[in-house]
PDB file of C-alpha atoms in Angstrom:
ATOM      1  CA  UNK A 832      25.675  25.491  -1.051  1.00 55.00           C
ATOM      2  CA  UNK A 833      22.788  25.337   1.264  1.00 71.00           C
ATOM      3  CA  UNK A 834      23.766  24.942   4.766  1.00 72.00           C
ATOM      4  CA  UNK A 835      20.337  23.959   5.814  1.00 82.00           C
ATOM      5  CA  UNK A 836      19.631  20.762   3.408  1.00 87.00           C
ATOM      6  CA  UNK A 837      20.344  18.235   6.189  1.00 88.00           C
ATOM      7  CA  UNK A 838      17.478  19.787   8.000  1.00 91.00           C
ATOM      8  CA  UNK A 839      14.975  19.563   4.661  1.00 92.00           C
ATOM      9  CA  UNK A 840      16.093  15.949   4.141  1.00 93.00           C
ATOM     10  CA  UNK A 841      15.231  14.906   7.663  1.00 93.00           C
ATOM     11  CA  UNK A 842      12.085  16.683   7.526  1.00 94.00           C
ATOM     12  CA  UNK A 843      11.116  15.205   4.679  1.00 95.00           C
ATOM     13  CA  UNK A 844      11.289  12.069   6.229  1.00 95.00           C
ATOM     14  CA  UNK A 845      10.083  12.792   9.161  1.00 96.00           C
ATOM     15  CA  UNK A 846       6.994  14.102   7.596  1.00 96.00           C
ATOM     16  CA  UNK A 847       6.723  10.714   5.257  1.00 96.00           C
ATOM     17  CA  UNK A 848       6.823   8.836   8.896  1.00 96.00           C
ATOM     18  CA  UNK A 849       4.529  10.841  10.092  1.00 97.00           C
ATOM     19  CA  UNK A 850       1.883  10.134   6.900  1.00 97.00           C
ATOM     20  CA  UNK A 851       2.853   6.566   6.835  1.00 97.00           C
ATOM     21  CA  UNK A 852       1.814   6.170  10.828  1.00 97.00           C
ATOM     22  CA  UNK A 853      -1.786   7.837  10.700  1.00 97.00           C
ATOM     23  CA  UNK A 854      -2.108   5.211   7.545  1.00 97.00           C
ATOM     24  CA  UNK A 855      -1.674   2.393   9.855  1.00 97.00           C
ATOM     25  CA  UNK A 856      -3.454   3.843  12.964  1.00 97.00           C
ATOM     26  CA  UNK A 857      -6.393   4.154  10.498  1.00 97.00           C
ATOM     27  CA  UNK A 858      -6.003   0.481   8.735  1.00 97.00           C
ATOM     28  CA  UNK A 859      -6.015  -0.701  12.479  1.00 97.00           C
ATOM     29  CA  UNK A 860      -9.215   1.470  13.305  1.00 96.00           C
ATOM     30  CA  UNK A 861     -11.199   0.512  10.402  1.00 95.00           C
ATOM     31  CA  UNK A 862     -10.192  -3.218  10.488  1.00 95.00           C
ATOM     32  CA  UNK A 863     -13.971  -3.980  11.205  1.00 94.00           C
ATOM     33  CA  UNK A 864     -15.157  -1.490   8.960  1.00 95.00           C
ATOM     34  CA  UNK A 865     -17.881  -3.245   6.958  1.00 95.00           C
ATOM     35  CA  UNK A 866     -19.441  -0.129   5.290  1.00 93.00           C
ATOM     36  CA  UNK A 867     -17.229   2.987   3.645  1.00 92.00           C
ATOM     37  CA  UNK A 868     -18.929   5.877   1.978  1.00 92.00           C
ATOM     38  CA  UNK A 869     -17.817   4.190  -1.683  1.00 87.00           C
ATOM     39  CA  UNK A 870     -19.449   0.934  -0.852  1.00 87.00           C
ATOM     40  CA  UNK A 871     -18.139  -2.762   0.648  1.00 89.00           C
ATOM     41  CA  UNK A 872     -15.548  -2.739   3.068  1.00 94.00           C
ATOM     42  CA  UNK A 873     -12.342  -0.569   4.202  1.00 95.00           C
ATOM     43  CA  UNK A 874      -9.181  -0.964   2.060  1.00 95.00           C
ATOM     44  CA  UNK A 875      -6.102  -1.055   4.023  1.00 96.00           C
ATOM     45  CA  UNK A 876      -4.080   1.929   2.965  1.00 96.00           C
ATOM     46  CA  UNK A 877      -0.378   1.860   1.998  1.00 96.00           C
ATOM     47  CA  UNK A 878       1.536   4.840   1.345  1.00 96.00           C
ATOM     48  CA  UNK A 879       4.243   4.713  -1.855  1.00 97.00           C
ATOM     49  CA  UNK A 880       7.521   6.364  -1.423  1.00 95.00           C
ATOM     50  CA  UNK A 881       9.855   8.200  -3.957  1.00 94.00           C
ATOM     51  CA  UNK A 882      13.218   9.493  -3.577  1.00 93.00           C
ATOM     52  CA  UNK A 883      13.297  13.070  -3.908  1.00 90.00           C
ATOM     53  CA  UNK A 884      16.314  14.163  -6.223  1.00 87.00           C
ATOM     54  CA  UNK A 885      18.144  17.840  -6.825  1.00 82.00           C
ATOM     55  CA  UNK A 886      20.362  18.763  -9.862  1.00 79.00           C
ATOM     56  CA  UNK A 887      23.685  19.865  -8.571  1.00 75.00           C
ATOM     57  CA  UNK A 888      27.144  20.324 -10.790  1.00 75.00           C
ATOM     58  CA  UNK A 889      30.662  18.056  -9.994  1.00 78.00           C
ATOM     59  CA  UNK A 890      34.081  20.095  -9.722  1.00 78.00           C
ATOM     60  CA  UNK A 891      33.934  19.644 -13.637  1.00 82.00           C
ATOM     61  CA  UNK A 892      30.540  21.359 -14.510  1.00 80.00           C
ATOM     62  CA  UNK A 893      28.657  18.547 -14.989  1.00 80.00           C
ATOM     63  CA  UNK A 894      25.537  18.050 -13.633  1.00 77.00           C
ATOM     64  CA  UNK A 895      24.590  14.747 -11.312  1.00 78.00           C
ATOM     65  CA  UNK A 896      21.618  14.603  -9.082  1.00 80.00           C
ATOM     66  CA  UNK A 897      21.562  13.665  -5.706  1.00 80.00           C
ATOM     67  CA  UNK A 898      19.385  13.039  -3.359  1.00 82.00           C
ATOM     68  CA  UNK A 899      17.254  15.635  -1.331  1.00 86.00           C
ATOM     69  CA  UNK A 900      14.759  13.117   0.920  1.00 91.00           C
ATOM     70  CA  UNK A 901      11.473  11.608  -0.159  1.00 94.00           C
ATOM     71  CA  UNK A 902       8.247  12.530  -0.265  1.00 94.00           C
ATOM     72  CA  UNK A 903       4.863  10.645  -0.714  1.00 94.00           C
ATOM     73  CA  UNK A 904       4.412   9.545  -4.249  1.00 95.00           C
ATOM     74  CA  UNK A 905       0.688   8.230  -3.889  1.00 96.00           C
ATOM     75  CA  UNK A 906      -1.941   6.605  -1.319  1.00 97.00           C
ATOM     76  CA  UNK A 907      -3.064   3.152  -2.512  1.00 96.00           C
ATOM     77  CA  UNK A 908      -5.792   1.106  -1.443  1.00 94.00           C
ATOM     78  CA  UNK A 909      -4.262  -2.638  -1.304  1.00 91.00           C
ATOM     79  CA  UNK A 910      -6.966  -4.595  -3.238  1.00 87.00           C
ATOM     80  CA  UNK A 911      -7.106  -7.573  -1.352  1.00 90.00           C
ATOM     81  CA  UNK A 912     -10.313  -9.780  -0.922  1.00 93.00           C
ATOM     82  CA  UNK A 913     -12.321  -9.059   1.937  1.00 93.00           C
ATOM     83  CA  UNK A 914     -12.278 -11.554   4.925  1.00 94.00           C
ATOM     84  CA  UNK A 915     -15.640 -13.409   5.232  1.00 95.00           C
ATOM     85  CA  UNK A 916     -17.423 -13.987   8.438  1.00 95.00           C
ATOM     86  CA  UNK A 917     -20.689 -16.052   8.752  1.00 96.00           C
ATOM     87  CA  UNK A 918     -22.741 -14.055  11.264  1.00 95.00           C
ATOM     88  CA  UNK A 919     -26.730 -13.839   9.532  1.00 95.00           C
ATOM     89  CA  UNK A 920     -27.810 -11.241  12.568  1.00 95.00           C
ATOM     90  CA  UNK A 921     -25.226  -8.379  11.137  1.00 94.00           C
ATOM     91  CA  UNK A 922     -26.831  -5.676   9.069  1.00 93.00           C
ATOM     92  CA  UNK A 923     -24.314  -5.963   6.170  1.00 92.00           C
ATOM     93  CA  UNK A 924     -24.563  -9.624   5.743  1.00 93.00           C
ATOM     94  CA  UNK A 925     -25.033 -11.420   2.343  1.00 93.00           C
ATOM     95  CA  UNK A 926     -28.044 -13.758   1.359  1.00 94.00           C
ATOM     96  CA  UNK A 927     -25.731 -16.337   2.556  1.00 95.00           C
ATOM     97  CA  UNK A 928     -25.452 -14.264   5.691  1.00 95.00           C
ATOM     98  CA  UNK A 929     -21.700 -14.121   5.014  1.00 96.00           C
ATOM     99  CA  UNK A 930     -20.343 -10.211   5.998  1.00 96.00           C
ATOM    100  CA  UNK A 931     -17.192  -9.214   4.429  1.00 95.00           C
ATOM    101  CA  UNK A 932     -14.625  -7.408   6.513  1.00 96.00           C
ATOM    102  CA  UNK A 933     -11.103  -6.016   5.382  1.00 95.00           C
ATOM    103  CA  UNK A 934      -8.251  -8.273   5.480  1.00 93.00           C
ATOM    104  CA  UNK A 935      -6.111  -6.285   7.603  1.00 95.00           C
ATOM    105  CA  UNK A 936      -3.885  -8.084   9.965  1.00 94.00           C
ATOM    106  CA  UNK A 937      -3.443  -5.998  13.484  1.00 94.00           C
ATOM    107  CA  UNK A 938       0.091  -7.986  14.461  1.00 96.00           C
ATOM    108  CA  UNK A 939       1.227  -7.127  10.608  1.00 95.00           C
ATOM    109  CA  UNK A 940      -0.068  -3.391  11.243  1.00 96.00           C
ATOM    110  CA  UNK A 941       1.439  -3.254  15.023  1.00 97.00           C
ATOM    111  CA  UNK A 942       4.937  -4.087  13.158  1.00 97.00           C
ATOM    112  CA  UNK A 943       4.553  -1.770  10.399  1.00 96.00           C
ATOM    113  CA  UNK A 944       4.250   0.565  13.176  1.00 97.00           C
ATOM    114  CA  UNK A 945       6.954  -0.218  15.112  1.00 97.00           C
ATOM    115  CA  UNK A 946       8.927   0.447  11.453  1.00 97.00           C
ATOM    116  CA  UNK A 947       7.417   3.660  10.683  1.00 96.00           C
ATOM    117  CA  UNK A 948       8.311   4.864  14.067  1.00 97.00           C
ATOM    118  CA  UNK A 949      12.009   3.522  14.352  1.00 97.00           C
ATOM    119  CA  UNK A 950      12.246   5.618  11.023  1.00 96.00           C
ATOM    120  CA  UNK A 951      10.754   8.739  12.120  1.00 96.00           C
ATOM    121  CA  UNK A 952      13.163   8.475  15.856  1.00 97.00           C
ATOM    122  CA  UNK A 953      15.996   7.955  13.244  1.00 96.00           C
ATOM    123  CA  UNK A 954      15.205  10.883  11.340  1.00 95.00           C
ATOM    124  CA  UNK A 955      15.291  13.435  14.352  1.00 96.00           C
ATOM    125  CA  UNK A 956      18.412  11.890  15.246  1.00 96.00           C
ATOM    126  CA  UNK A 957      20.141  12.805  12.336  1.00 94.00           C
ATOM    127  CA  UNK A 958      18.343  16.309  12.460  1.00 93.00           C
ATOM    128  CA  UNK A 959      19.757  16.691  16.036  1.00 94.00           C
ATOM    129  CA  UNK A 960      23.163  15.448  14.701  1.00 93.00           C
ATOM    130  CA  UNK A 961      23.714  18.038  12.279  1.00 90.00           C
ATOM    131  CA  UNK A 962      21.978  20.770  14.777  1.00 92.00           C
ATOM    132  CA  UNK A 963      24.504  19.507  17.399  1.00 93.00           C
ATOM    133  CA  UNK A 964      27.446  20.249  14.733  1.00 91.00           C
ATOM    134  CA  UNK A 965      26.304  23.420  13.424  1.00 89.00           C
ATOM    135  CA  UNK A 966      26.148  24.524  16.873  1.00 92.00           C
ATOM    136  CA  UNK A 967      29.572  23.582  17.415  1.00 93.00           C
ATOM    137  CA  UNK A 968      30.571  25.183  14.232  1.00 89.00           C
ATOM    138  CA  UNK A 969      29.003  27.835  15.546  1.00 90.00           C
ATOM    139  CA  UNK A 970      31.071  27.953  19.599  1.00 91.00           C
ATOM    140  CA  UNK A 971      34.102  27.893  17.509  1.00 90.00           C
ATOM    141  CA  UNK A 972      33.826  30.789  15.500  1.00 84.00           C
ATOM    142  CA  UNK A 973      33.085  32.854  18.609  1.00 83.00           C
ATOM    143  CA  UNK A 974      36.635  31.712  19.779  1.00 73.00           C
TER     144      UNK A 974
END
């Protein structure tokens, strides 16, 4: 029995929060990105989450999984079409004079954010809720 796992669950998530947050803070910095070192313009990065599971036994012997927190399965680029501006005088413009920026919305990225960091503040909760009981745990065993 680990005593501890609350305290690797919630860090797992607080450290998928974390990843998922710099994502967005760079989508919303590059949203008028029209040149990246791989050529066109930025792709709006989405992170892909997977449940972490641990092999434990039942009363009976038997093995069952459960879970043990998440962790970041992959970093996708979202392969949207870029948004096209007519504006002839930019650098990166077309022969049309059309310049391709990345589709990223900032209110859809300012919400995402607002997610992200509702998760993360509910994550340190629950690692404060189990610190607060093992500490209590703790007070009565001195008793």
């Amino acid at each position: 029995m680990n005593l501890f796992r609350n305290f690797d669950i919630n860090a797992s998530g607080l450290t998928a929060e974390r990843l998922r947050m710099d994502l967005i803070s760079n989508n919303i910095a590059n949203a008028n990105s029209t040149r990246t070192p791989d050529g066109g313009p930025y792709q709006r990065k989405v992170p892909v989450f997977a449940e972490v599971l641990d092999q434990a036994f039942d009363a009976n012997g038997r093995p069952v999984s459960r879970g043990a927190g998440v962790r970041v399965a992959a970093i996708e680029n979202e392969n949207k079409p870029p948004r096209l501006v007519y504006d002839p005088s930019h650098p990166d413009a077309d022969a049309q004079g059309y310049v391709a920026y990345p589709d990223i919305n900032p209110v859809v990225e300012m919400v995402n954010l607002i997610t992200a960091s509702r998760a993360y503040e509910a994550n340190v909760t629950a690692f404060n809720s189990a610190k607060d009981i093992f500490r209590t745990a703790l007070d009565l065993a001195k008793i």
